[in-house]
Amino acid sequence: MNDHIDVKDRIEGDRRAIDGLDARIIELLAQRSHISDRIQKNRIGSGGPRTVLAREAEVLSRYQDGLGPKGTPIAMSVLRLCRGAVPTDAQLTNDRP
Ligand SMILES: C=C(O[C@@H]1C=C(C(=O)O)C=C[C@H]1O)C(=O)O
């Protein structure tokens, strides 16, 4: 019976740890997305493309090196999160100083 309570407590403790890690991951993703958006806006503002596939390939490799094959879909989701929607012509005109 005591063992059962210990196991429940350990699981609860570990879940709180996971909740804390998830909160940090979400905050880091929001920061990443903000910085990525700034780069994309600067590039578009100077006549460049929104996305740069060579750079995205570097990011993909980093996740694959760190996490193995399971890193691939994670990197793709991160890149999808950070790529803004393709802007309309009107937005591009309004964004220009
Ligand atoms: C942020 C950039 O722009 C885009 C977004 C990327 C990202 O979120 O990692 C990577 C390449 C680009 O497609 C960049 O060029 O570094």
PDB file of N, CA and C and ligand atoms in Angstrom:
ATOM      1  N   MET A   1       0.838  -1.206   0.000  1.00  0.00           N
ATOM      2  CA  MET A   1       0.000   0.000   0.000  1.00  0.00           C
ATOM      3  C   MET A   1       0.874   1.258   0.000  1.00  0.00           C
ATOM      4  N   ASN A   2       1.904   1.269   0.989  1.00  0.00           N
ATOM      5  CA  ASN A   2       2.824   2.392   1.025  1.00  0.00           C
ATOM      6  C   ASN A   2       3.587   2.564  -0.276  1.00  0.00           C
ATOM      7  N   ASP A   3       3.999   1.408  -0.843  1.00  0.00           N
ATOM      8  CA  ASP A   3       4.703   1.437  -2.125  1.00  0.00           C
ATOM      9  C   ASP A   3       3.863   2.130  -3.172  1.00  0.00           C
ATOM     10  N   HIS A   4       2.550   1.813  -3.123  1.00  0.00           N
ATOM     11  CA  HIS A   4       1.628   2.367  -4.108  1.00  0.00           C
ATOM     12  C   HIS A   4       1.589   3.895  -3.992  1.00  0.00           C
ATOM     13  N   ILE A   5       1.540   4.387  -2.726  1.00  0.00           N
ATOM     14  CA  ILE A   5       1.523   5.846  -2.512  1.00  0.00           C
ATOM     15  C   ILE A   5       2.837   6.463  -2.978  1.00  0.00           C
ATOM     16  N   ASP A   6       3.960   5.794  -2.664  1.00  0.00           N
ATOM     17  CA  ASP A   6       5.259   6.309  -3.108  1.00  0.00           C
ATOM     18  C   ASP A   6       5.302   6.462  -4.625  1.00  0.00           C
ATOM     19  N   VAL A   7       4.802   5.438  -5.302  1.00  0.00           N
ATOM     20  CA  VAL A   7       4.830   5.482  -6.769  1.00  0.00           C
ATOM     21  C   VAL A   7       3.982   6.650  -7.258  1.00  0.00           C
ATOM     22  N   LYS A   8       2.785   6.805  -6.660  1.00  0.00           N
ATOM     23  CA  LYS A   8       1.914   7.918  -7.075  1.00  0.00           C
ATOM     24  C   LYS A   8       2.608   9.262  -6.842  1.00  0.00           C
ATOM     25  N   ASP A   9       3.250   9.403  -5.682  1.00  0.00           N
ATOM     26  CA  ASP A   9       3.952  10.662  -5.370  1.00  0.00           C
ATOM     27  C   ASP A   9       5.092  10.919  -6.354  1.00  0.00           C
ATOM     28  N   ARG A  10       5.821   9.829  -6.670  1.00  0.00           N
ATOM     29  CA  ARG A  10       6.953  10.008  -7.594  1.00  0.00           C
ATOM     30  C   ARG A  10       6.449  10.445  -8.963  1.00  0.00           C
ATOM     31  N   ILE A  11       5.345   9.805  -9.391  1.00  0.00           N
ATOM     32  CA  ILE A  11       4.798  10.178 -10.705  1.00  0.00           C
ATOM     33  C   ILE A  11       4.319  11.635 -10.682  1.00  0.00           C
ATOM     34  N   GLU A  12       3.643  12.013  -9.600  1.00  0.00           N
ATOM     35  CA  GLU A  12       3.170  13.406  -9.503  1.00  0.00           C
ATOM     36  C   GLU A  12       4.347  14.382  -9.531  1.00  0.00           C
ATOM     37  N   GLY A  13       5.410  14.046  -8.783  1.00  0.00           N
ATOM     38  CA  GLY A  13       6.598  14.908  -8.759  1.00  0.00           C
ATOM     39  C   GLY A  13       7.213  15.029 -10.143  1.00  0.00           C
ATOM     40  N   ASP A  14       7.333  13.896 -10.822  1.00  0.00           N
ATOM     41  CA  ASP A  14       7.917  13.920 -12.176  1.00  0.00           C
ATOM     42  C   ASP A  14       7.005  14.692 -13.139  1.00  0.00           C
ATOM     43  N   ARG A  15       5.680  14.574 -12.936  1.00  0.00           N
ATOM     44  CA  ARG A  15       4.777  15.326 -13.826  1.00  0.00           C
ATOM     45  C   ARG A  15       4.930  16.824 -13.628  1.00  0.00           C
ATOM     46  N   ARG A  16       5.127  17.248 -12.375  1.00  0.00           N
ATOM     47  CA  ARG A  16       5.341  18.689 -12.132  1.00  0.00           C
ATOM     48  C   ARG A  16       6.635  19.126 -12.830  1.00  0.00           C
ATOM     49  N   ALA A  17       7.651  18.245 -12.811  1.00  0.00           N
ATOM     50  CA  ALA A  17       8.913  18.574 -13.494  1.00  0.00           C
ATOM     51  C   ALA A  17       8.666  18.719 -14.994  1.00  0.00           C
ATOM     52  N   ILE A  18       7.870  17.799 -15.557  1.00  0.00           N
ATOM     53  CA  ILE A  18       7.557  17.876 -16.992  1.00  0.00           C
ATOM     54  C   ILE A  18       6.769  19.151 -17.292  1.00  0.00           C
ATOM     55  N   ASP A  19       5.815  19.494 -16.409  1.00  0.00           N
ATOM     56  CA  ASP A  19       5.033  20.722 -16.629  1.00  0.00           C
ATOM     57  C   ASP A  19       5.952  21.946 -16.678  1.00  0.00           C
ATOM     58  N   GLY A  20       6.950  21.959 -15.765  1.00  0.00           N
ATOM     59  CA  GLY A  20       7.894  23.083 -15.746  1.00  0.00           C
ATOM     60  C   GLY A  20       8.725  23.124 -17.021  1.00  0.00           C
ATOM     61  N   LEU A  21       9.171  21.957 -17.470  1.00  0.00           N
ATOM     62  CA  LEU A  21       9.968  21.905 -18.702  1.00  0.00           C
ATOM     63  C   LEU A  21       9.128  22.341 -19.902  1.00  0.00           C
ATOM     64  N   ASP A  22       7.861  21.876 -19.961  1.00  0.00           N
ATOM     65  CA  ASP A  22       6.994  22.278 -21.076  1.00  0.00           C
ATOM     66  C   ASP A  22       6.808  23.794 -21.101  1.00  0.00           C
ATOM     67  N   ALA A  23       6.625  24.389 -19.926  1.00  0.00           N
ATOM     68  CA  ALA A  23       6.449  25.852 -19.873  1.00  0.00           C
ATOM     69  C   ALA A  23       7.699  26.543 -20.422  1.00  0.00           C
ATOM     70  N   ARG A  24       8.884  26.004 -20.072  1.00  0.00           N
ATOM     71  CA  ARG A  24      10.125  26.621 -20.570  1.00  0.00           C
ATOM     72  C   ARG A  24      10.269  26.418 -22.071  1.00  0.00           C
ATOM     73  N   ILE A  25       9.916  25.210 -22.549  1.00  0.00           N
ATOM     74  CA  ILE A  25      10.014  24.940 -23.990  1.00  0.00           C
ATOM     75  C   ILE A  25       9.100  25.896 -24.763  1.00  0.00           C
ATOM     76  N   ILE A  26       7.870  26.086 -24.248  1.00  0.00           N
ATOM     77  CA  ILE A  26       6.917  26.976 -24.929  1.00  0.00           C
ATOM     78  C   ILE A  26       7.455  28.403 -24.948  1.00  0.00           C
ATOM     79  N   GLU A  27       8.031  28.849 -23.828  1.00  0.00           N
ATOM     80  CA  GLU A  27       8.600  30.204 -23.766  1.00  0.00           C
ATOM     81  C   GLU A  27       9.767  30.334 -24.753  1.00  0.00           C
ATOM     82  N   LEU A  28      10.619  29.315 -24.813  1.00  0.00           N
ATOM     83  CA  LEU A  28      11.753  29.354 -25.750  1.00  0.00           C
ATOM     84  C   LEU A  28      11.263  29.377 -27.196  1.00  0.00           C
ATOM     85  N   LEU A  29      10.205  28.609 -27.478  1.00  0.00           N
ATOM     86  CA  LEU A  29       9.666  28.601 -28.852  1.00  0.00           C
ATOM     87  C   LEU A  29       9.088  29.972 -29.205  1.00  0.00           C
ATOM     88  N   ALA A  30       8.435  30.613 -28.224  1.00  0.00           N
ATOM     89  CA  ALA A  30       7.884  31.950 -28.493  1.00  0.00           C
ATOM     90  C   ALA A  30       9.030  32.931 -28.767  1.00  0.00           C
ATOM     91  N   GLN A  31      10.119  32.832 -27.983  1.00  0.00           N
ATOM     92  CA  GLN A  31      11.280  33.716 -28.216  1.00  0.00           C
ATOM     93  C   GLN A  31      11.887  33.446 -29.587  1.00  0.00           C
ATOM     94  N   ARG A  32      12.023  32.150 -29.929  1.00  0.00           N
ATOM     95  CA  ARG A  32      12.611  31.789 -31.222  1.00  0.00           C
ATOM     96  C   ARG A  32      11.769  32.341 -32.358  1.00  0.00           C
ATOM     97  N   SER A  33      10.457  32.170 -32.220  1.00  0.00           N
ATOM     98  CA  SER A  33       9.541  32.620 -33.260  1.00  0.00           C
ATOM     99  C   SER A  33       9.640  34.140 -33.442  1.00  0.00           C
ATOM    100  N   HIS A  34       9.768  34.862 -32.336  1.00  0.00           N
ATOM    101  CA  HIS A  34       9.869  36.322 -32.386  1.00  0.00           C
ATOM    102  C   HIS A  34      11.139  36.747 -33.145  1.00  0.00           C
ATOM    103  N   ILE A  35      12.261  36.103 -32.825  1.00  0.00           N
ATOM    104  CA  ILE A  35      13.532  36.468 -33.473  1.00  0.00           C
ATOM    105  C   ILE A  35      13.516  36.067 -34.946  1.00  0.00           C
ATOM    106  N   SER A  36      12.963  34.872 -35.219  1.00  0.00           N
ATOM    107  CA  SER A  36      12.882  34.408 -36.606  1.00  0.00           C
ATOM    108  C   SER A  36      12.026  35.375 -37.431  1.00  0.00           C
ATOM    109  N   ASP A  37      10.929  35.828 -36.843  1.00  0.00           N
ATOM    110  CA  ASP A  37      10.036  36.765 -37.519  1.00  0.00           C
ATOM    111  C   ASP A  37      10.775  38.072 -37.837  1.00  0.00           C
ATOM    112  N   ARG A  38      11.615  38.525 -36.881  1.00  0.00           N
ATOM    113  CA  ARG A  38      12.369  39.766 -37.093  1.00  0.00           C
ATOM    114  C   ARG A  38      13.340  39.600 -38.267  1.00  0.00           C
ATOM    115  N   ILE A  39      14.024  38.456 -38.322  1.00  0.00           N
ATOM    116  CA  ILE A  39      14.955  38.208 -39.436  1.00  0.00           C
ATOM    117  C   ILE A  39      14.187  38.221 -40.756  1.00  0.00           C
ATOM    118  N   GLN A  40      13.060  37.509 -40.778  1.00  0.00           N
ATOM    119  CA  GLN A  40      12.291  37.410 -42.024  1.00  0.00           C
ATOM    120  C   GLN A  40      11.787  38.782 -42.475  1.00  0.00           C
ATOM    121  N   LYS A  41      11.293  39.580 -41.518  1.00  0.00           N
ATOM    122  CA  LYS A  41      10.796  40.925 -41.881  1.00  0.00           C
ATOM    123  C   LYS A  41      11.929  41.798 -42.407  1.00  0.00           C
ATOM    124  N   ASN A  42      13.101  41.726 -41.753  1.00  0.00           N
ATOM    125  CA  ASN A  42      14.252  42.515 -42.226  1.00  0.00           C
ATOM    126  C   ASN A  42      14.649  42.106 -43.639  1.00  0.00           C
ATOM    127  N   ARG A  43      14.656  40.786 -43.871  1.00  0.00           N
ATOM    128  CA  ARG A  43      15.084  40.317 -45.194  1.00  0.00           C
ATOM    129  C   ARG A  43      14.076  40.739 -46.267  1.00  0.00           C
ATOM    130  N   ILE A  44      12.794  40.529 -45.960  1.00  0.00           N
ATOM    131  CA  ILE A  44      11.761  40.907 -46.929  1.00  0.00           C
ATOM    132  C   ILE A  44      11.803  42.422 -47.181  1.00  0.00           C
ATOM    133  N   GLY A  45      12.048  43.184 -46.099  1.00  0.00           N
ATOM    134  CA  GLY A  45      12.107  44.644 -46.220  1.00  0.00           C
ATOM    135  C   GLY A  45      13.239  45.108 -47.123  1.00  0.00           C
ATOM    136  N   SER A  46      14.282  44.288 -47.246  1.00  0.00           N
ATOM    137  CA  SER A  46      15.387  44.690 -48.128  1.00  0.00           C
ATOM    138  C   SER A  46      15.337  43.919 -49.451  1.00  0.00           C
ATOM    139  N   GLY A  47      14.152  43.410 -49.760  1.00  0.00           N
ATOM    140  CA  GLY A  47      13.938  42.795 -51.076  1.00  0.00           C
ATOM    141  C   GLY A  47      14.288  41.318 -51.159  1.00  0.00           C
ATOM    142  N   GLY A  48      14.608  40.684 -50.022  1.00  0.00           N
ATOM    143  CA  GLY A  48      14.978  39.263 -50.047  1.00  0.00           C
ATOM    144  C   GLY A  48      13.774  38.353 -49.857  1.00  0.00           C
ATOM    145  N   PRO A  49      14.027  37.063 -49.889  1.00  0.00           N
ATOM    146  CA  PRO A  49      12.934  36.099 -49.705  1.00  0.00           C
ATOM    147  C   PRO A  49      12.609  35.892 -48.226  1.00  0.00           C
ATOM    148  N   ARG A  50      11.411  35.432 -47.945  1.00  0.00           N
ATOM    149  CA  ARG A  50      11.053  35.131 -46.549  1.00  0.00           C
ATOM    150  C   ARG A  50      11.879  33.954 -46.027  1.00  0.00           C
ATOM    151  N   THR A  51      11.983  32.900 -46.836  1.00  0.00           N
ATOM    152  CA  THR A  51      12.670  31.697 -46.355  1.00  0.00           C
ATOM    153  C   THR A  51      13.998  31.486 -47.089  1.00  0.00           C
ATOM    154  N   VAL A  52      14.923  30.806 -46.390  1.00  0.00           N
ATOM    155  CA  VAL A  52      16.237  30.474 -46.966  1.00  0.00           C
ATOM    156  C   VAL A  52      16.466  28.987 -46.693  1.00  0.00           C
ATOM    157  N   LEU A  53      16.324  28.198 -47.749  1.00  0.00           N
ATOM    158  CA  LEU A  53      16.337  26.746 -47.549  1.00  0.00           C
ATOM    159  C   LEU A  53      17.679  26.234 -47.030  1.00  0.00           C
ATOM    160  N   ALA A  54      18.795  26.857 -47.461  1.00  0.00           N
ATOM    161  CA  ALA A  54      20.119  26.403 -46.991  1.00  0.00           C
ATOM    162  C   ALA A  54      20.211  26.554 -45.469  1.00  0.00           C
ATOM    163  N   ARG A  55      19.703  27.651 -44.954  1.00  0.00           N
ATOM    164  CA  ARG A  55      19.721  27.873 -43.493  1.00  0.00           C
ATOM    165  C   ARG A  55      18.783  26.872 -42.798  1.00  0.00           C
ATOM    166  N   GLU A  56      17.633  26.621 -43.414  1.00  0.00           N
ATOM    167  CA  GLU A  56      16.695  25.661 -42.815  1.00  0.00           C
ATOM    168  C   GLU A  56      17.320  24.270 -42.765  1.00  0.00           C
ATOM    169  N   ALA A  57      18.141  23.936 -43.775  1.00  0.00           N
ATOM    170  CA  ALA A  57      18.815  22.630 -43.786  1.00  0.00           C
ATOM    171  C   ALA A  57      19.803  22.534 -42.615  1.00  0.00           C
ATOM    172  N   GLU A  58      20.475  23.669 -42.291  1.00  0.00           N
ATOM    173  CA  GLU A  58      21.390  23.694 -41.132  1.00  0.00           C
ATOM    174  C   GLU A  58      20.617  23.422 -39.845  1.00  0.00           C
ATOM    175  N   VAL A  59      19.458  24.070 -39.722  1.00  0.00           N
ATOM    176  CA  VAL A  59      18.629  23.894 -38.512  1.00  0.00           C
ATOM    177  C   VAL A  59      18.198  22.425 -38.407  1.00  0.00           C
ATOM    178  N   LEU A  60      17.743  21.882 -39.528  1.00  0.00           N
ATOM    179  CA  LEU A  60      17.296  20.480 -39.579  1.00  0.00           C
ATOM    180  C   LEU A  60      18.424  19.544 -39.112  1.00  0.00           C
ATOM    181  N   SER A  61      19.640  19.778 -39.630  1.00  0.00           N
ATOM    182  CA  SER A  61      20.787  18.927 -39.257  1.00  0.00           C
ATOM    183  C   SER A  61      21.075  19.021 -37.760  1.00  0.00           C
ATOM    184  N   ARG A  62      20.920  20.227 -37.192  1.00  0.00           N
ATOM    185  CA  ARG A  62      21.196  20.399 -35.758  1.00  0.00           C
ATOM    186  C   ARG A  62      20.262  19.514 -34.930  1.00  0.00           C
ATOM    187  N   TYR A  63      18.989  19.493 -35.290  1.00  0.00           N
ATOM    188  CA  TYR A  63      18.024  18.680 -34.541  1.00  0.00           C
ATOM    189  C   TYR A  63      18.281  17.191 -34.765  1.00  0.00           C
ATOM    190  N   GLN A  64      18.673  16.837 -35.999  1.00  0.00           N
ATOM    191  CA  GLN A  64      18.968  15.425 -36.286  1.00  0.00           C
ATOM    192  C   GLN A  64      20.218  14.979 -35.525  1.00  0.00           C
ATOM    193  N   ASP A  65      21.229  15.858 -35.480  1.00  0.00           N
ATOM    194  CA  ASP A  65      22.461  15.511 -34.741  1.00  0.00           C
ATOM    195  C   ASP A  65      22.153  15.348 -33.253  1.00  0.00           C
ATOM    196  N   GLY A  66      21.288  16.192 -32.731  1.00  0.00           N
ATOM    197  CA  GLY A  66      21.005  16.174 -31.293  1.00  0.00           C
ATOM    198  C   GLY A  66      20.028  15.088 -30.880  1.00  0.00           C
ATOM    199  N   LEU A  67      19.074  14.779 -31.760  1.00  0.00           N
ATOM    200  CA  LEU A  67      17.970  13.888 -31.348  1.00  0.00           C
ATOM    201  C   LEU A  67      17.831  12.629 -32.203  1.00  0.00           C
ATOM    202  N   GLY A  68      18.679  12.491 -33.226  1.00  0.00           N
ATOM    203  CA  GLY A  68      18.539  11.344 -34.127  1.00  0.00           C
ATOM    204  C   GLY A  68      17.378  11.553 -35.084  1.00  0.00           C
ATOM    205  N   PRO A  69      16.908  10.463 -35.724  1.00  0.00           N
ATOM    206  CA  PRO A  69      15.862  10.595 -36.752  1.00  0.00           C
ATOM    207  C   PRO A  69      14.579  11.261 -36.220  1.00  0.00           C
ATOM    208  N   LYS A  70      14.309  11.103 -34.908  1.00  0.00           N
ATOM    209  CA  LYS A  70      13.103  11.736 -34.354  1.00  0.00           C
ATOM    210  C   LYS A  70      13.224  13.260 -34.318  1.00  0.00           C
ATOM    211  N   GLY A  71      14.450  13.758 -34.523  1.00  0.00           N
ATOM    212  CA  GLY A  71      14.639  15.212 -34.564  1.00  0.00           C
ATOM    213  C   GLY A  71      14.060  15.837 -35.823  1.00  0.00           C
ATOM    214  N   THR A  72      13.928  15.021 -36.891  1.00  0.00           N
ATOM    215  CA  THR A  72      13.467  15.587 -38.169  1.00  0.00           C
ATOM    216  C   THR A  72      12.082  16.222 -38.070  1.00  0.00           C
ATOM    217  N   PRO A  73      11.054  15.484 -37.602  1.00  0.00           N
ATOM    218  CA  PRO A  73       9.735  16.117 -37.546  1.00  0.00           C
ATOM    219  C   PRO A  73       9.667  17.251 -36.520  1.00  0.00           C
ATOM    220  N   ILE A  74      10.506  17.177 -35.482  1.00  0.00           N
ATOM    221  CA  ILE A  74      10.508  18.266 -34.501  1.00  0.00           C
ATOM    222  C   ILE A  74      11.061  19.537 -35.149  1.00  0.00           C
ATOM    223  N   ALA A  75      12.180  19.391 -35.869  1.00  0.00           N
ATOM    224  CA  ALA A  75      12.753  20.559 -36.563  1.00  0.00           C
ATOM    225  C   ALA A  75      11.746  21.126 -37.561  1.00  0.00           C
ATOM    226  N   MET A  76      11.070  20.249 -38.288  1.00  0.00           N
ATOM    227  CA  MET A  76      10.101  20.732 -39.286  1.00  0.00           C
ATOM    228  C   MET A  76       8.950  21.483 -38.617  1.00  0.00           C
ATOM    229  N   SER A  77       8.511  20.988 -37.460  1.00  0.00           N
ATOM    230  CA  SER A  77       7.428  21.689 -36.744  1.00  0.00           C
ATOM    231  C   SER A  77       7.911  23.036 -36.222  1.00  0.00           C
ATOM    232  N   VAL A  78       9.151  23.069 -35.714  1.00  0.00           N
ATOM    233  CA  VAL A  78       9.698  24.340 -35.213  1.00  0.00           C
ATOM    234  C   VAL A  78       9.793  25.342 -36.367  1.00  0.00           C
ATOM    235  N   LEU A  79      10.303  24.887 -37.505  1.00  0.00           N
ATOM    236  CA  LEU A  79      10.430  25.802 -38.655  1.00  0.00           C
ATOM    237  C   LEU A  79       9.050  26.268 -39.116  1.00  0.00           C
ATOM    238  N   ARG A  80       8.064  25.359 -39.115  1.00  0.00           N
ATOM    239  CA  ARG A  80       6.709  25.730 -39.531  1.00  0.00           C
ATOM    240  C   ARG A  80       6.132  26.771 -38.569  1.00  0.00           C
ATOM    241  N   LEU A  81       6.379  26.560 -37.275  1.00  0.00           N
ATOM    242  CA  LEU A  81       5.891  27.518 -36.270  1.00  0.00           C
ATOM    243  C   LEU A  81       6.499  28.904 -36.492  1.00  0.00           C
ATOM    244  N   CYS A  82       7.789  28.925 -36.861  1.00  0.00           N
ATOM    245  CA  CYS A  82       8.509  30.199 -36.939  1.00  0.00           C
ATOM    246  C   CYS A  82       8.379  30.885 -38.287  1.00  0.00           C
ATOM    247  N   ARG A  83       7.999  30.140 -39.328  1.00  0.00           N
ATOM    248  CA  ARG A  83       7.776  30.780 -40.627  1.00  0.00           C
ATOM    249  C   ARG A  83       6.438  31.480 -40.554  1.00  0.00           C
ATOM    250  N   GLY A  84       6.459  32.779 -40.810  1.00  0.00           N
ATOM    251  CA  GLY A  84       5.186  33.487 -40.801  1.00  0.00           C
ATOM    252  C   GLY A  84       4.355  33.072 -41.996  1.00  0.00           C
ATOM    253  N   ALA A  85       3.098  33.472 -41.960  1.00  0.00           N
ATOM    254  CA  ALA A  85       2.263  33.249 -43.132  1.00  0.00           C
ATOM    255  C   ALA A  85       2.835  34.090 -44.260  1.00  0.00           C
ATOM    256  N   VAL A  86       2.674  33.633 -45.479  1.00  0.00           N
ATOM    257  CA  VAL A  86       3.152  34.415 -46.621  1.00  0.00           C
ATOM    258  C   VAL A  86       2.371  35.731 -46.629  1.00  0.00           C
ATOM    259  N   PRO A  87       3.095  36.876 -46.601  1.00  0.00           N
ATOM    260  CA  PRO A  87       2.375  38.150 -46.509  1.00  0.00           C
ATOM    261  C   PRO A  87       1.686  38.521 -47.812  1.00  0.00           C
ATOM    262  N   THR A  88       0.606  39.263 -47.689  1.00  0.00           N
ATOM    263  CA  THR A  88      -0.080  39.767 -48.893  1.00  0.00           C
ATOM    264  C   THR A  88       0.734  40.948 -49.428  1.00  0.00           C
ATOM    265  N   ASP A  89       0.476  41.343 -50.694  1.00  0.00           N
ATOM    266  CA  ASP A  89       1.166  42.500 -51.278  1.00  0.00           C
ATOM    267  C   ASP A  89       0.911  43.741 -50.432  1.00  0.00           C
ATOM    268  N   ALA A  90      -0.347  43.887 -49.949  1.00  0.00           N
ATOM    269  CA  ALA A  90      -0.701  45.078 -49.159  1.00  0.00           C
ATOM    270  C   ALA A  90       0.130  45.122 -47.875  1.00  0.00           C
ATOM    271  N   GLN A  91       0.302  43.961 -47.230  1.00  0.00           N
ATOM    272  CA  GLN A  91       1.098  43.929 -46.000  1.00  0.00           C
ATOM    273  C   GLN A  91       2.547  44.307 -46.298  1.00  0.00           C
ATOM    274  N   LEU A  92       3.068  43.784 -47.424  1.00  0.00           N
ATOM    275  CA  LEU A  92       4.456  44.095 -47.775  1.00  0.00           C
ATOM    276  C   LEU A  92       4.620  45.596 -47.982  1.00  0.00           C
ATOM    277  N   THR A  93       3.651  46.216 -48.661  1.00  0.00           N
ATOM    278  CA  THR A  93       3.722  47.664 -48.919  1.00  0.00           C
ATOM    279  C   THR A  93       3.654  48.417 -47.600  1.00  0.00           C
ATOM    280  N   ASN A  94       2.736  47.993 -46.696  1.00  0.00           N
ATOM    281  CA  ASN A  94       2.579  48.693 -45.417  1.00  0.00           C
ATOM    282  C   ASN A  94       3.778  48.517 -44.502  1.00  0.00           C
ATOM    283  N   ASP A  95       4.471  47.367 -44.634  1.00  0.00           N
ATOM    284  CA  ASP A  95       5.628  47.094 -43.779  1.00  0.00           C
ATOM    285  C   ASP A  95       6.826  47.978 -44.131  1.00  0.00           C
ATOM    286  N   ARG A  96       6.836  48.451 -45.387  1.00  0.00           N
ATOM    287  CA  ARG A  96       8.019  49.226 -45.813  1.00  0.00           C
ATOM    288  C   ARG A  96       8.035  50.588 -45.138  1.00  0.00           C
ATOM    289  N   PRO A  97       9.221  51.059 -44.730  1.00  0.00           N
ATOM    290  CA  PRO A  97       9.265  52.381 -44.069  1.00  0.00           C
ATOM    291  C   PRO A  97       8.975  53.517 -45.050  1.00  0.00           C
TER     292      PRO A  97
HETATM  293  C1  LIG B   1      15.170  33.083 -39.425  1.00  0.00           C
HETATM  294  C2  LIG B   1      15.534  32.979 -40.710  1.00  0.00           C
HETATM  295  O1  LIG B   1      14.577  32.954 -41.740  1.00  0.00           O
HETATM  296  C3  LIG B   1      13.810  31.783 -42.005  1.00  0.00           C
HETATM  297  C4  LIG B   1      13.471  31.058 -40.780  1.00  0.00           C
HETATM  298  C5  LIG B   1      14.354  30.154 -40.245  1.00  0.00           C
HETATM  299  C6  LIG B   1      14.239  29.673 -38.823  1.00  0.00           C
HETATM  300  O2  LIG B   1      13.209  29.956 -38.189  1.00  0.00           O
HETATM  301  O3  LIG B   1      15.177  29.044 -38.337  1.00  0.00           O
HETATM  302  C7  LIG B   1      15.422  29.673 -41.022  1.00  0.00           C
HETATM  303  C8  LIG B   1      15.585  30.066 -42.302  1.00  0.00           C
HETATM  304  C9  LIG B   1      14.629  30.956 -42.997  1.00  0.00           C
HETATM  305  O4  LIG B   1      13.775  30.193 -43.814  1.00  0.00           O
HETATM  306  C10 LIG B   1      16.959  32.926 -41.108  1.00  0.00           C
HETATM  307  O5  LIG B   1      17.263  33.063 -42.293  1.00  0.00           O
HETATM  308  O6  LIG B   1      17.833  32.731 -40.227  1.00  0.00           O
END
